[in-house]
Amino acid sequence: MAERLDRPVLDVSSLPTVHFGTHSLTWWGIMGMMAIEGTVFVLMIASYFYLHSRSVEWPPHRNPPDLMWGTVNLALFLISAIPSEWYRRRARKGDLKAVQIGLVLVSLFGLAILGVRYLELLHLNTDWSIDAYGSAVWTLMGLHILHLVTDLVDTIVLTVLFFTSLVEGKRFMDAEENAAYWYFVVGFWIPIYLVIYWAPRWLHA
Amino acid sequence: MITTKVATETQLTEEELRKALQLERIWQEPRGFVGWFKAVHHTTIGMRYVVTAFIFFLLAGLLAGAMRLQLAFPEAHFLSNDKYNQFFTMHGSTMMFLFAVPMMFEALSVYLVPLMVGTRNIAFPRLNAYSYYLYVFGGIMFYVAFLCNTGADRGWFAYVPLSGPDYGVGKRADFWAQLITFTEVSALAVAVEIIVTVFRLRAPGMSLNRIPIFVWGQVIVAFMVIFALPGVVLSSTMLLLDRTCGTQFFNPSVGGDVLLYQHLFWWFGHPEVYLIFIPGTAVVSTIVTTFSRRHIFGYLVLVLSLVSTGFIAFGLWVHHMFATGIPQIAESYFTGASMMIAIPTGVQIFCWIATMATGKVVLRTPMWWAIGFFFVFVMGGLTGMFLASVPTDLQVHDTYFVVAHFHYVLIGGAVFPLFGAIFYWFPKVTGRMLSEPLGQLSFWLFFIGFNVTFFPMHLVGLRGMPRRVYTYEPGMGWTLLNQIESSGYILLFLSVSILLWNVYRSLRRGRIAGPNPWHAGTLEWATTSPPPHYNFLHLPTVNGREALWDAAPNQPVVVGLSEDSRQILTTRSLDAEPDGREELPSPSIWPFLAALATTAAFIGSIFTPWGITIGSVPVAITMIGWFWPKKQAADRRRAREIWQND
Amino acid sequence: MMILAVPGFPGNQTSLNPVGPGASHIEFEFSLIFWITCAVYCIVLLGLVIAVARRRHSLETIPEPLATNEPTERLTRRSVTAAVAVTVVLLFIMLIGSFQTGRALGDMNQEDALPIEIYGHQWWWEVRYPNNEAYKIVETANEIHVPVGVPIRFSGTSRDVIHSFWAPNVSGKRDLLPGYKAEFVWQVDQPGRWRGQCAEYCGLQHAHMSFEIVAETKEQFAEWLSNQAKSSVQPSTPQATRGQQVFMTHACVLCHSIRGTSAGSRNGPDLTHLASRATIAAGTLPDTVGNLGGWILNAQSIKPGCRMPPNQLSGSELQDLLAYLETLK
């Protein structure tokens, strides 16, 4: 429905309505969220090391967290990047089947990781109320769990949506952004894993 | 030649009239009681922010009045020590968390930025609504606690261990910490919206070097919010965890550290004051430009100054901790940085004065407030030098000298520009002019009253009066100065009352403003007053930094957006060339419901650690409802999709 | 400075009346910054007033916006650059001044410094003069005697929340933080009683947490110190003896210590030499019999929220107790 005006016009009617990456508004929103949450993580890690600098023994009077389950989760996270990247690229082409499969796979990975995360918590070898070390370890873990759980719920909802008749171009944009956010959760696990599991082993107060 | 050709009823062609009615139908806000809770337009939400933040300003001002009455006489018994401690904490917390940032950043940017960049609505409109509801629910929670004698009473920054589980008895500090949670989520959400709006929704032709200084200021603040707020997120979370779950972050006997709290808090706390001040400078730049009748002098250095202020602000925080025994090398660095930040601020001041000196100054009420800003803010900035230098800081820190300093910079740097902004934009928002004589009267009463109230505080601080004291002994030499300060309050009270009267009267009987009563240059003046819900009949394109002053004789307008949906144009970040079209969401009840669920979770967690875990379920449900698409809309969009070619 | 000249100001508890090297160094830096900032303020605001006053159009209309011309812009650019350059230079001067003052404070003479320990409590100051010989250790509260002209090495911490130890005539403040040991050097060169007050909000009675630095000659100080080290005077009159009994059989012993008796609690101030002090309740009231009586009966009415509960004593019990306490010189 073009209007006729007696002045020069800039006609934008042929511009795309489905576009990915930096072209999408919600992509920028997700990046903003990553910046915010990333800063929270960085400051929490800094707090961990600050408390360490004020201590004589680290961890105080106990063993560092057991390595096994944390490392299992690290492996699961890293492997989950494969289906995630696959469906992200297929989403840009509008490949419905691939996105459906990919989302289901990543959801399953997420559930497995959540289960292993529970085992990690049982093997941290500390309680949060004993001292500042315990509080710092549990809070760092807790922040990551918060992101893991919210991203998992997001992913599952999106997965369900992709099996309905509500699929449209915008949903493929959401799929790409969902993959990007999963990378954030995976990506931040690497330094947090190193801090919780390896920092006490490498630093002897 | 000013091109302010805008769509007003009398000048519309038939075609334009049809388009206006169609756009109104698509973009209108829902009516009725329930409809109020579904609103998503930025001017609606922006107005709510303005009104709510101003109410909090008035409440905090009344609290200050009671404080001044108590301090007018040595060993007075008007307020008990416990009440006074609650009053000064509520005053500070309200001003900082419920007024200053929500007004200077959220209210002003939400209302004005989408108009100034030439688009139809803010990015993420439902998130915008959600952020407002969270803000107002947090404020209500805070004051309900206060009315139940559980008001926060540990100072607006609530240092540990005083606010911790051992010495912060009851739930007072929990309500304070949770207030932070509400207001921080709200501010962070708006920050993301502003960044996306400014980078992706600008009118074609509005390249980076043509963005209004006001918008630059607000987007820089948005970036600062993103990196600064996490500090207080963590400090208040750790405080809540220590108080409710038995963590030991701040317990020195088991490895905790009281300074960890201060570092995390001030990492946020110092940038916070710039979150308040930079929008003030953004307003001053705008008013000085319009009322000097020329492009602002030094646009590039002004932008660079704002950016560098934003960065340097993150390197100053330890100057709030000079008395704690920081190693000298660290102190030297923070002194240097604290003094260095005066350079970009000075650059701004000199550019503004240069603009006025080489322009044709028009003196109307907004300009008076801007001039008042100079007198007050510059004094505050200069007293900051005493605080930047460690030795002098160790004498004036935590005394009334610093109370004077921060009131000069905050009231000078934010409230004066805010009142200027009110007089400047009231015609745009309401369609009527405020009374100029009443405006002058409020200005002079405020300017004089402010100085009478706050200048003596420098002196009484140098005479040894510490801050946060509910009373003082006679014979200290402080009584007369305190009485002068308290009498100044009366003038401030009168001034604000006259302002409110001016607003009330002008809403009914003010002179009709028309689209551009100040003949200003930015895009918000290119539409009717008040703006319609679709903002602009024709989305504009831009030819220069002052869109209206620099417009070509026949500046093109944008056509080709769908007229039966909320479709907007997205443009490229650097040069604002047209890039794509996206559909913004329509009004919805979900943001309100999600805010209710979030509020329940946050307040619940004060009373039980399970509050978050159980509370997260309704939050998840409401957010799924929010995100879940409508079939009809999805089908419509799918039918008309144009995919980008990779 | 002028502020001192204004009537009603005793010159006590102010940084503008330095009585020692610490406050003197700081006052120099203060003056430097004061004069520079005063000059800057006047010049900048003058510039503003001139810029605004040169209006060249009528008051009613709002004129068209100006186009800017290059020669004016060039001149303006130069002026703004010059102003910024001057700003940088002045900032540099203040920065150097700041570092110099900091260094001077850090370099203060510490030879043969007298050690004193300060412990912040809600809402009083525990003062301890350590000594290698245990019988010479002095513990007192709120009143800190020091010899004139001798460096004092304070070390301090808090027993509860953050407090701040500040006597502006002598030096800048230092926060006392739980979990940290603060160490700082002060020196008083002028004899007198110099008032200080807690400068970090610490709860209900932050407003009434003062102390006094009593600076006296070396001889007077030595005499005071050796008296303070002595055990308490044993009551010599029947009334005082009864008074001691009242003390020992009431709540007093739960918080207060009097060396030489069985009262040894450290919760509240040490009272061994209570009668030698000029004030009670951390500088809130002069130490007179009347004030002391009122304080003992109901401290809450004078300093609401403080840790001392009201005490139910009959008239005669109170008189006996006061008679005893008066002997504790």
PDB file of C-alpha atoms in Angstrom, chain A residues 90-91 93-102 161-164 167 172:
ATOM      1  CA  ARG A  90      21.039 -24.496   9.656  1.00  0.00           C
ATOM      2  CA  ALA A  91      18.706 -21.988  11.328  1.00  0.00           C
ATOM      3  CA  LYS A  93      18.981 -21.210   6.149  1.00  0.00           C
ATOM      4  CA  GLY A  94      15.546 -21.885   7.591  1.00  0.00           C
ATOM      5  CA  ASP A  95      16.092 -25.648   7.797  1.00  0.00           C
ATOM      6  CA  LEU A  96      13.244 -26.682  10.075  1.00  0.00           C
ATOM      7  CA  LYS A  97      14.199 -30.350  10.477  1.00  0.00           C
ATOM      8  CA  ALA A  98      17.782 -29.593  11.415  1.00  0.00           C
ATOM      9  CA  VAL A  99      16.748 -27.011  13.977  1.00  0.00           C
ATOM     10  CA  GLN A 100      14.253 -29.413  15.527  1.00  0.00           C
ATOM     11  CA  ILE A 101      16.844 -32.159  15.854  1.00  0.00           C
ATOM     12  CA  GLY A 102      19.534 -29.782  17.047  1.00  0.00           C
ATOM     13  CA  LEU A 161       7.692 -24.185  19.824  1.00  0.00           C
ATOM     14  CA  PHE A 162       9.517 -25.598  16.831  1.00  0.00           C
ATOM     15  CA  PHE A 163       7.154 -28.559  16.755  1.00  0.00           C
ATOM     16  CA  THR A 164       4.067 -26.359  16.536  1.00  0.00           C
ATOM     17  CA  VAL A 167       7.112 -21.494  13.317  1.00  0.00           C
ATOM     18  CA  PHE A 172      14.756 -19.142  13.353  1.00  0.00           C
TER      19      PHE A 172
END
